[in-house]
Short mmCIF file of C-alpha atoms and ligand atoms in Angstrom, two decimals:
data_model
loop_
_atom_site.label_atom_id
_atom_site.label_comp_id
_atom_site.label_asym_id
_atom_site.label_seq_id
_atom_site.Cartn_x
_atom_site.Cartn_y
_atom_site.Cartn_z
CA MET A 1 12.29 10.70 18.42
CA ALA A 2 13.42 8.37 15.61
CA ASN A 3 11.90 8.63 12.16
CA CYS A 4 9.28 5.94 11.74
CA ALA A 5 7.96 3.94 8.79
CA ILE A 6 4.68 2.05 8.71
CA VAL A 7 4.90 -0.72 6.16
CA GLY A 8 3.03 -3.82 5.03
CA VAL A 9 4.59 -7.21 5.81
CA ASN A 10 2.27 -9.38 3.70
CA TRP A 11 0.61 -8.89 0.29
CA GLY A 12 -0.93 -5.52 1.14
CA ASP A 13 -4.29 -4.64 2.75
CA GLU A 14 -2.91 -5.36 6.21
CA GLY A 15 -4.53 -2.27 7.70
CA LYS A 16 -1.64 0.18 7.34
CA GLY A 17 -4.08 3.07 6.86
CA ARG A 18 -5.74 2.51 10.25
CA MET A 19 -2.31 2.32 11.92
CA VAL A 20 -1.11 5.55 10.28
CA ASP A 21 -4.38 7.23 11.20
CA LEU A 22 -3.92 6.11 14.81
CA LEU A 23 -0.26 7.06 15.11
CA THR A 24 -0.30 10.41 13.31
CA GLU A 25 -1.13 11.90 16.69
CA GLU A 26 2.55 11.40 17.53
CA PHE A 27 3.89 12.91 14.28
CA ASP A 28 4.15 16.28 12.55
CA VAL A 29 4.68 15.10 8.98
CA VAL A 30 3.38 12.04 7.09
CA VAL A 31 4.98 11.11 3.77
CA ARG A 32 3.74 8.66 1.13
CA TYR A 33 6.86 7.57 -0.71
CA GLN A 34 5.88 5.01 -3.35
CA GLY A 35 3.02 3.56 -5.33
CA GLY A 36 -0.05 5.24 -6.73
CA GLY A 37 -3.80 5.17 -6.57
CA ASN A 38 -3.92 1.45 -7.33
CA ALA A 39 -4.61 0.33 -3.78
CA GLY A 40 -6.62 1.82 -0.98
CA HIS A 41 -6.17 2.53 2.67
CA THR A 42 -9.42 2.33 4.59
CA VAL A 43 -9.65 4.67 7.53
CA ILE A 44 -12.53 4.96 10.01
CA ASN A 45 -12.40 7.83 12.47
CA GLU A 46 -14.58 10.55 13.97
CA HIS A 47 -15.07 12.11 10.50
CA GLY A 48 -16.50 8.92 8.95
CA LYS A 49 -15.26 6.08 6.76
CA PHE A 50 -12.82 6.85 3.96
CA ALA A 51 -11.01 4.90 1.24
CA LEU A 52 -7.81 6.81 0.56
CA HIS A 53 -5.91 5.93 -2.59
CA LEU A 54 -3.09 8.42 -2.98
CA LEU A 55 -3.51 10.87 -0.11
CA PRO A 56 -1.48 10.09 3.02
CA SER A 57 -3.55 8.81 5.94
CA GLY A 58 -2.42 11.74 8.12
CA ILE A 59 -4.77 14.01 6.19
CA PHE A 60 -7.42 13.84 8.93
CA ARG A 61 -5.23 15.25 11.70
CA LYS A 62 -5.07 18.98 12.33
CA GLY A 63 -1.56 20.37 12.15
CA VAL A 64 -0.10 17.34 10.35
CA VAL A 65 1.63 18.13 7.05
CA ASN A 66 1.08 15.40 4.46
CA ILE A 67 3.54 14.88 1.65
CA LEU A 68 3.38 13.00 -1.62
CA GLY A 69 7.04 12.24 -2.26
CA ASN A 70 8.99 11.96 -5.50
CA GLY A 71 8.60 8.15 -5.45
CA VAL A 72 4.82 8.12 -5.91
CA ALA A 73 2.93 7.68 -9.16
CA LEU A 74 1.21 11.04 -9.16
CA ASP A 75 -2.06 10.76 -11.02
CA PRO A 76 -3.49 14.30 -11.25
CA GLU A 77 -6.92 13.16 -12.45
CA ASN A 78 -7.53 10.77 -9.58
CA LEU A 79 -5.89 13.01 -7.01
CA VAL A 80 -8.24 15.86 -7.87
CA LEU A 81 -11.23 13.52 -7.49
CA GLU A 82 -9.92 12.29 -4.15
CA ILE A 83 -9.36 15.83 -2.87
CA GLU A 84 -12.86 16.88 -4.01
CA ASP A 85 -14.41 13.79 -2.42
CA LEU A 86 -12.78 14.52 0.95
CA ASP A 87 -13.68 18.17 0.67
CA CYS A 88 -17.35 17.19 0.25
CA LYS A 89 -17.07 15.18 3.49
CA GLY A 90 -15.74 18.19 5.36
CA ILE A 91 -11.99 17.43 5.24
CA SER A 92 -10.33 20.53 3.94
CA ILE A 93 -7.18 20.00 1.88
CA THR A 94 -4.98 23.03 1.44
CA PRO A 95 -1.34 23.72 0.51
CA GLU A 96 -0.76 23.84 4.28
CA ASN A 97 -1.74 20.25 4.97
CA LEU A 98 -0.83 18.71 1.60
CA LYS A 99 2.43 19.21 -0.27
CA ILE A 100 3.34 17.45 -3.50
CA SER A 101 6.96 16.95 -4.50
CA ASP A 102 8.00 18.91 -7.58
CA ARG A 103 10.10 15.85 -8.42
CA ALA A 104 7.15 13.44 -8.46
CA SER A 105 6.53 12.09 -11.96
CA LEU A 106 3.08 12.50 -13.45
CA LEU A 107 0.97 9.52 -14.37
CA MET A 108 -0.25 10.43 -17.86
CA PRO A 109 -3.74 9.60 -19.22
CA TRP A 110 -2.20 7.05 -21.60
CA HIS A 111 -0.72 5.03 -18.76
CA ARG A 112 -4.17 3.79 -17.75
CA ASP A 113 -4.96 2.93 -21.40
CA LEU A 114 -1.71 1.02 -21.79
CA ASP A 115 -2.34 -0.92 -18.59
CA ALA A 116 -5.77 -2.05 -19.84
CA LEU A 117 -4.50 -2.75 -23.39
CA GLU A 118 -1.68 -4.96 -22.07
CA GLU A 119 -3.94 -6.86 -19.66
CA ASN A 120 -6.35 -7.50 -22.57
CA ARG A 121 -3.49 -8.71 -24.75
CA LEU A 122 -2.35 -11.12 -22.01
CA LYS A 123 -5.90 -12.53 -21.62
CA ASP A 124 -5.72 -15.53 -19.25
CA LYS A 125 -2.03 -14.86 -18.48
CA LYS A 126 -2.79 -11.42 -17.07
CA TYR A 127 -1.20 -10.15 -13.83
CA GLY A 128 -4.42 -8.93 -12.31
CA SER A 129 -3.56 -5.27 -12.61
CA THR A 130 -5.98 -2.72 -11.16
CA LYS A 131 -5.56 -0.90 -14.51
CA GLN A 132 -4.60 2.34 -12.83
CA GLY A 133 -1.57 2.66 -15.12
CA ILE A 134 1.03 1.92 -12.45
CA ALA A 135 3.26 -0.53 -14.38
CA PRO A 136 3.35 1.60 -17.59
CA PHE A 137 3.98 4.66 -15.42
CA TYR A 138 7.00 3.25 -13.59
CA SER A 139 8.37 1.76 -16.85
CA ASP A 140 8.20 5.21 -18.39
CA LYS A 141 9.72 6.85 -15.35
CA PHE A 142 12.73 4.54 -15.63
CA GLN A 143 12.90 5.23 -19.37
CA LYS A 144 12.83 8.94 -18.47
CA LYS A 145 9.70 9.36 -20.54
CA THR A 146 7.30 11.13 -18.29
CA VAL A 147 6.94 14.60 -16.82
CA LEU A 148 7.90 15.93 -13.38
CA ALA A 149 5.20 17.77 -11.44
CA GLY A 150 7.46 20.84 -11.17
CA GLU A 151 7.51 21.14 -14.98
CA LEU A 152 3.95 22.46 -14.76
CA PHE A 153 5.56 25.77 -13.75
CA TYR A 154 7.56 25.91 -17.01
CA PRO A 155 4.79 26.00 -19.68
CA LYS A 156 7.05 26.54 -22.70
CA GLN A 157 9.45 23.68 -21.91
CA LEU A 158 6.50 21.54 -20.79
CA ARG A 159 4.74 21.84 -24.21
CA GLU A 160 7.96 20.87 -26.01
CA HIS A 161 8.49 17.95 -23.66
CA LEU A 162 4.89 16.76 -24.06
CA ALA A 163 5.05 17.01 -27.86
CA GLY A 164 8.10 14.70 -27.89
CA LEU A 165 6.47 12.20 -25.53
CA LEU A 166 3.23 12.31 -27.53
CA GLU A 167 4.99 11.38 -30.78
CA TRP A 168 6.73 8.42 -29.11
CA LYS A 169 3.72 7.19 -27.16
CA ASN A 170 1.42 7.35 -30.18
CA LEU A 171 3.76 4.99 -32.01
CA ILE A 172 3.28 2.43 -29.24
CA LEU A 173 -0.45 2.99 -28.88
CA THR A 174 -1.23 2.74 -32.58
CA LYS A 175 1.44 0.39 -33.95
CA VAL A 176 1.76 -2.08 -31.05
CA TYR A 177 -1.80 -2.11 -29.74
CA GLY A 178 -3.83 -0.71 -32.67
CA ALA A 179 -5.35 1.81 -30.27
CA LYS A 180 -6.34 5.42 -30.85
CA ALA A 181 -3.67 8.11 -30.84
CA TYR A 182 -3.62 11.00 -28.36
CA THR A 183 -3.60 14.60 -29.57
CA MET A 184 -2.03 17.71 -28.11
CA ASP A 185 -5.57 19.03 -27.54
CA MET A 186 -6.30 16.05 -25.31
CA LEU A 187 -3.17 16.77 -23.29
CA GLU A 188 -4.11 20.47 -23.06
CA GLU A 189 -7.46 19.43 -21.63
CA TRP A 190 -5.71 17.19 -19.10
CA LEU A 191 -3.43 20.08 -18.12
CA GLU A 192 -6.37 22.42 -17.72
CA GLU A 193 -8.82 20.05 -16.01
CA SER A 194 -6.52 18.21 -13.63
CA CYS A 195 -2.93 19.48 -13.52
CA GLU A 196 -3.87 23.13 -12.92
CA LYS A 197 -5.83 22.06 -9.83
CA ILE A 198 -2.88 20.33 -8.19
CA LYS A 199 -0.40 23.12 -8.96
CA PRO A 200 -0.99 24.99 -5.68
CA PHE A 201 0.22 21.94 -3.75
CA ILE A 202 3.44 21.40 -5.70
CA THR A 203 6.61 22.53 -3.98
CA ASP A 204 10.18 21.51 -3.14
CA THR A 205 9.19 18.95 -0.51
CA GLY A 206 12.82 17.84 -0.19
CA ALA A 207 13.71 21.27 1.19
CA PHE A 208 10.63 21.19 3.42
CA LEU A 209 11.58 17.79 4.85
CA LYS A 210 15.21 18.80 5.39
CA GLN A 211 14.06 21.81 7.39
CA ALA A 212 11.49 19.73 9.25
CA GLN A 213 14.22 17.31 10.26
CA LYS A 214 16.49 20.18 11.38
CA ASP A 215 13.63 21.56 13.48
CA GLY A 216 13.25 18.19 15.19
CA LYS A 217 9.84 17.49 13.65
CA ARG A 218 8.62 13.91 13.87
CA ILE A 219 8.32 12.30 10.45
CA LEU A 220 6.24 9.25 9.57
CA PHE A 221 6.77 7.40 6.30
CA GLU A 222 3.73 5.61 4.93
CA ALA A 223 3.99 2.71 2.48
CA GLN A 224 1.51 1.16 0.13
CA LEU A 225 1.07 -2.62 -0.36
CA GLY A 226 3.43 -5.06 1.39
CA SER A 227 6.78 -6.89 1.32
CA LEU A 228 5.61 -9.65 -0.98
CA ARG A 229 4.62 -7.07 -3.60
CA ASP A 230 7.98 -5.31 -3.52
CA LEU A 231 9.44 -5.06 -7.02
CA ASP A 232 12.84 -6.44 -5.95
CA TYR A 233 11.99 -8.70 -3.00
CA GLY A 234 8.44 -9.82 -3.68
CA ILE A 235 6.82 -12.58 -5.73
CA TYR A 236 8.05 -11.20 -9.06
CA PRO A 237 6.47 -10.80 -11.59
CA TYR A 238 3.31 -10.67 -9.45
CA THR A 239 4.64 -7.66 -7.62
CA THR A 240 3.86 -4.03 -7.94
CA SER A 241 6.22 -1.80 -9.92
CA SER A 242 7.78 0.05 -6.99
CA ASN A 243 9.61 -0.74 -3.76
CA THR A 244 7.22 -1.21 -0.88
CA THR A 245 10.03 -1.66 1.63
CA ALA A 246 11.04 0.74 4.40
CA ALA A 247 14.53 0.95 2.90
CA TYR A 248 13.06 2.88 -0.04
CA ALA A 249 11.37 5.48 2.18
CA PRO A 250 14.30 7.93 2.29
CA ILE A 251 14.70 7.84 -1.51
CA GLY A 252 11.02 8.03 -2.39
CA SER A 253 10.21 10.69 0.16
CA GLY A 254 12.74 13.35 -0.78
CA LEU A 255 14.98 12.92 2.25
CA PRO A 256 17.64 10.52 0.95
CA SER A 257 19.86 10.95 4.01
CA ALA A 258 17.09 10.02 6.48
CA LYS A 259 17.73 7.20 8.95
CA ILE A 260 14.66 5.24 9.92
CA GLY A 261 15.04 3.98 13.46
CA ARG A 262 11.57 2.58 13.93
CA VAL A 263 9.87 0.31 11.40
CA ILE A 264 6.35 -0.80 12.32
CA GLY A 265 5.45 -3.80 10.20
CA VAL A 266 1.71 -4.31 9.84
CA VAL A 267 0.75 -7.99 9.82
CA LYS A 268 -2.77 -9.29 9.34
CA ALA A 269 -3.88 -12.11 11.67
CA TYR A 270 -4.62 -14.22 8.57
CA SER A 271 -3.59 -13.96 4.92
CA THR A 272 -5.21 -12.13 2.03
CA CYS A 273 -4.04 -11.50 -1.48
CA VAL A 274 -5.62 -9.61 -4.37
CA GLY A 275 -5.09 -10.54 -7.97
CA GLU A 276 -2.99 -13.22 -9.60
CA GLY A 277 0.18 -15.00 -8.51
CA PRO A 278 1.23 -17.77 -6.13
CA PHE A 279 -0.54 -17.76 -2.76
CA VAL A 280 0.62 -20.91 -1.03
CA CYS A 281 -1.78 -21.03 1.90
CA GLU A 282 -4.93 -20.19 -0.06
CA MET A 283 -8.23 -21.54 1.30
CA PHE A 284 -11.10 -22.41 -1.00
CA GLY A 285 -14.82 -23.11 -0.86
CA ARG A 286 -16.96 -22.59 2.19
CA GLU A 287 -14.04 -22.17 4.58
CA ALA A 288 -12.66 -19.33 2.43
CA GLU A 289 -16.07 -17.75 2.00
CA THR A 290 -16.65 -17.62 5.77
CA LEU A 291 -13.27 -15.99 6.45
CA ARG A 292 -13.74 -13.51 3.56
CA GLU A 293 -17.13 -12.50 4.93
CA ALA A 294 -15.89 -12.28 8.52
CA GLY A 295 -13.03 -9.99 7.48
CA ALA A 296 -14.99 -8.09 4.78
CA GLU A 297 -12.17 -8.91 2.40
CA TYR A 298 -13.13 -7.00 -0.73
CA GLY A 299 -10.69 -4.60 -2.44
CA ALA A 300 -10.91 -0.94 -1.36
CA LYS A 301 -10.23 0.22 -4.94
CA THR A 302 -11.88 -2.41 -7.09
CA GLY A 303 -14.35 -4.23 -4.81
CA ARG A 304 -12.75 -7.51 -5.95
CA PRO A 305 -13.09 -10.40 -3.48
CA ARG A 306 -9.67 -11.00 -1.91
CA ARG A 307 -8.15 -14.48 -1.83
CA VAL A 308 -7.87 -15.61 1.79
CA GLY A 309 -5.97 -18.14 3.90
CA PRO A 310 -4.50 -18.77 7.35
CA ILE A 311 -1.55 -16.70 8.52
CA ASP A 312 1.53 -17.77 6.58
CA LEU A 313 4.44 -17.67 9.00
CA VAL A 314 6.98 -18.52 6.28
CA ALA A 315 6.01 -15.57 4.07
CA THR A 316 5.38 -13.27 7.06
CA ARG A 317 8.80 -13.96 8.65
CA TYR A 318 10.43 -13.21 5.29
CA GLY A 319 8.27 -10.10 4.91
CA ALA A 320 9.28 -8.79 8.35
CA GLU A 321 12.96 -9.43 7.61
CA VAL A 322 12.78 -7.62 4.27
CA GLN A 323 11.24 -4.62 6.00
CA GLY A 324 13.74 -4.64 8.85
CA CYS A 325 10.82 -4.43 11.28
CA THR A 326 11.61 -3.23 14.78
CA GLU A 327 8.04 -3.95 15.92
CA ILE A 328 4.82 -5.48 14.65
CA ALA A 329 1.24 -4.22 14.60
CA LEU A 330 -1.03 -7.24 14.34
CA THR A 331 -4.41 -6.35 12.83
CA LYS A 332 -7.81 -7.98 12.48
CA LEU A 333 -7.39 -10.42 15.35
CA ASP A 334 -11.13 -9.99 16.06
CA VAL A 335 -11.97 -11.52 12.68
CA LEU A 336 -10.75 -14.95 13.85
CA SER A 337 -13.08 -15.00 16.87
CA TYR A 338 -15.56 -17.35 15.15
CA MET A 339 -13.02 -20.17 14.69
CA GLU A 340 -13.04 -23.25 16.91
CA GLN A 341 -9.52 -24.16 15.80
CA ILE A 342 -7.29 -21.67 13.98
CA PRO A 343 -5.13 -22.94 11.13
CA VAL A 344 -1.57 -21.60 10.90
CA CYS A 345 0.84 -22.21 8.01
CA VAL A 346 4.12 -23.06 9.80
CA ALA A 347 6.23 -24.34 6.89
CA TYR A 348 6.16 -25.16 3.18
CA GLU A 349 6.66 -28.53 1.60
CA ILE A 350 8.42 -28.29 -1.73
CA ASN A 351 9.01 -31.49 -3.70
CA GLY A 352 8.84 -33.63 -0.58
CA ARG A 353 11.08 -31.39 1.56
CA GLN A 354 9.89 -29.21 4.38
CA THR A 355 11.24 -25.69 4.72
CA GLU A 356 10.62 -22.61 6.83
CA THR A 357 12.59 -20.41 4.44
CA PHE A 358 10.65 -18.39 1.90
CA PRO A 359 11.76 -19.71 -1.50
CA PHE A 360 12.69 -18.12 -4.83
CA PRO A 361 9.45 -16.94 -6.54
CA ALA A 362 9.49 -19.60 -9.27
CA ALA A 363 9.59 -22.36 -6.60
CA LEU A 364 6.35 -21.12 -5.02
CA ALA A 365 4.25 -22.93 -7.64
CA ASP A 366 5.37 -26.27 -6.14
CA ALA A 367 5.06 -25.23 -2.50
CA ARG A 368 2.31 -26.73 -0.33
CA PRO A 369 1.41 -25.32 3.07
CA VAL A 370 2.16 -27.28 6.24
CA ILE A 371 -0.75 -26.44 8.51
CA ARG A 372 -0.93 -26.69 12.29
CA THR A 373 -4.04 -25.75 14.24
CA VAL A 374 -4.21 -23.88 17.52
CA PRO A 375 -7.26 -23.43 19.78
CA GLY A 376 -9.55 -20.48 19.06
CA TRP A 377 -11.02 -18.19 21.75
CA LYS A 378 -14.60 -18.29 20.49
CA ARG A 379 -15.70 -14.97 21.97
CA ASP A 380 -16.03 -11.40 20.84
CA ILE A 381 -12.80 -9.50 21.53
CA SER A 382 -13.68 -6.30 19.67
CA GLN A 383 -14.26 -4.37 22.93
CA VAL A 384 -11.04 -5.53 24.58
CA ARG A 385 -8.57 -2.70 25.13
CA THR A 386 -5.86 -4.22 27.32
CA TRP A 387 -3.54 -7.19 26.88
CA GLU A 388 -4.62 -8.64 30.25
CA GLU A 389 -8.28 -8.76 29.16
CA LEU A 390 -7.57 -10.84 26.05
CA PRO A 391 -8.55 -14.51 26.33
CA LYS A 392 -5.58 -16.83 26.90
CA GLU A 393 -5.97 -18.47 23.47
CA ALA A 394 -5.82 -15.06 21.76
CA LYS A 395 -2.68 -14.14 23.72
CA ASP A 396 -1.13 -17.48 22.79
CA TYR A 397 -1.90 -16.83 19.12
CA VAL A 398 -0.20 -13.41 19.28
CA LEU A 399 2.79 -14.88 21.11
CA LEU A 400 3.10 -17.66 18.52
CA ILE A 401 3.37 -15.01 15.81
CA GLU A 402 5.81 -12.95 17.86
CA ARG A 403 8.11 -15.94 18.35
CA ALA A 404 7.95 -16.91 14.67
CA LEU A 405 8.79 -13.37 13.52
CA GLU A 406 11.40 -12.77 16.23
CA CYS A 407 9.99 -9.28 16.59
CA PRO A 408 7.82 -7.79 19.36
CA VAL A 409 4.11 -7.34 18.67
CA THR A 410 3.48 -3.91 20.16
CA TYR A 411 -0.03 -3.24 18.83
CA VAL A 412 -2.96 -5.64 18.50
CA SER A 413 -5.89 -4.30 16.52
CA VAL A 414 -9.33 -5.72 17.29
CA GLY A 415 -11.53 -3.54 15.07
CA PRO A 416 -11.36 -1.03 12.23
CA GLU A 417 -12.10 2.01 14.43
CA ARG A 418 -9.28 4.25 15.61
CA GLU A 419 -9.74 3.27 19.28
CA SER A 420 -10.06 -0.51 18.72
CA ILE A 421 -6.46 -1.12 19.65
CA ILE A 422 -4.45 -2.84 22.38
CA LEU A 423 -1.07 -1.32 23.16
CA ARG A 424 1.49 -3.82 24.34
CA LYS A 425 4.63 -1.94 25.23
P1 GDP B 501 -4.25 -0.96 3.98
O1 GDP B 501 -4.19 -0.69 2.53
O2 GDP B 501 -3.09 -1.74 4.48
O3 GDP B 501 -4.50 0.27 4.79
O4 GDP B 501 -5.49 -1.93 4.24
P2 GDP B 501 -6.99 -1.83 3.68
O5 GDP B 501 -7.58 -0.56 4.08
O6 GDP B 501 -7.07 -2.19 2.26
O7 GDP B 501 -7.64 -3.06 4.43
C1 GDP B 501 -7.78 -3.14 5.78
C2 GDP B 501 -9.27 -3.26 6.10
O8 GDP B 501 -9.42 -3.82 7.37
C3 GDP B 501 -9.99 -1.95 6.16
O9 GDP B 501 -11.31 -2.11 5.73
C4 GDP B 501 -9.96 -1.58 7.64
O10 GDP B 501 -11.02 -0.75 8.06
C5 GDP B 501 -10.09 -2.93 8.25
N1 GDP B 501 -9.39 -3.11 9.51
C6 GDP B 501 -8.17 -2.65 9.88
N2 GDP B 501 -7.84 -3.11 11.10
C7 GDP B 501 -8.87 -3.91 11.51
C8 GDP B 501 -9.11 -4.73 12.66
O11 GDP B 501 -8.30 -4.84 13.56
N3 GDP B 501 -10.28 -5.43 12.68
C9 GDP B 501 -11.21 -5.37 11.68
N4 GDP B 501 -12.32 -6.08 11.80
N5 GDP B 501 -11.01 -4.61 10.59
C10 GDP B 501 -9.86 -3.92 10.49
#
């Protein structure tokens, strides 16, 4: 069986978590390969309802090994809280079902401070960061100014390394932002309170994955956010600070030679976007409020209301291309059941010219959506489990998306629960 990646095609929050949770049945290993605890995957299954932030969504399946790869922003403080939270709800997390790459860089306590300090400095020009320290973390990783998880096993070198980083970071905290300096005692407390607790999970996950591949194990790569938030291909600078694309999965997972034969792109039946930045097909007022309520579009991490709009075929086609999708999972189709007529963004108009090609990010500010409406189905489809049972209008809507993306829609999700799915193979 080919390696498989489950990725977001839009701005994130497409429902990747529910798809990973569903499909882990077919896999032995699930790897998160980028991003940090700044977003959330919501999963509803027989154990209850969970908002996962850093832990891979395969954590609920017995026998599945979950890996946090070298590409993630490993925040020990939040990870410990997440592990404890799941533990309280009866999901046991052990070094058998969770392995953390020794090459994952650690998100330091000051990264969260710097995120908040910079957003405050930017005031009304802020990016809408979740203030989880992700941008300062990845900047530091690329500057080679953070610590690898495996260094926790080398206490002497670790203290020397931390002392050097502390001196440098305090200059920035105090001289640039006028904030309070960190002390070595504060870092010792962080090591003791959080890092010590994740140590049992840290291992050479690259070696584990190589062996898993040799043994013919089935590996699933799980992404965070979506194409339009990719650092290189998204709506820069309103992107995240890592690569959300499937192409990054081998690098960020610890298996750089992996070939990914199957890329499942998760597409939401309408558009949502959290935070700042251009969002061409945005709806406002009552219309937006109704869609937001129908889809319960509030951030899993922050509770922030998400911006909403009709499906944007221009951005979604681009998103699917960037991911190299081999198939599409269309989620939240049930949410549109209340609509008499369903709006669809089929093109952009930029300075009087119509285009179906997703433009350079700076041109998005002048783009206006070209909207077409298609008939709604006006009935509850949340109990539908086969393609044949779907109302004709709902099938037509799915087929319209399939044609626009030039990629088969193989799953249609009609509810948040594991079993609320239509397989179309
Ligand atoms: P992720 O980060 O891509 O996993 O997405 P989120 O978890 O942030 O957002 C998806 C939300 O939609 C979650 O609350 C899911 O429970 C919910 N969800 C996923 N698929 C469906 C669906 O088909 N229908 C409905 N009504 N909700 C869904």
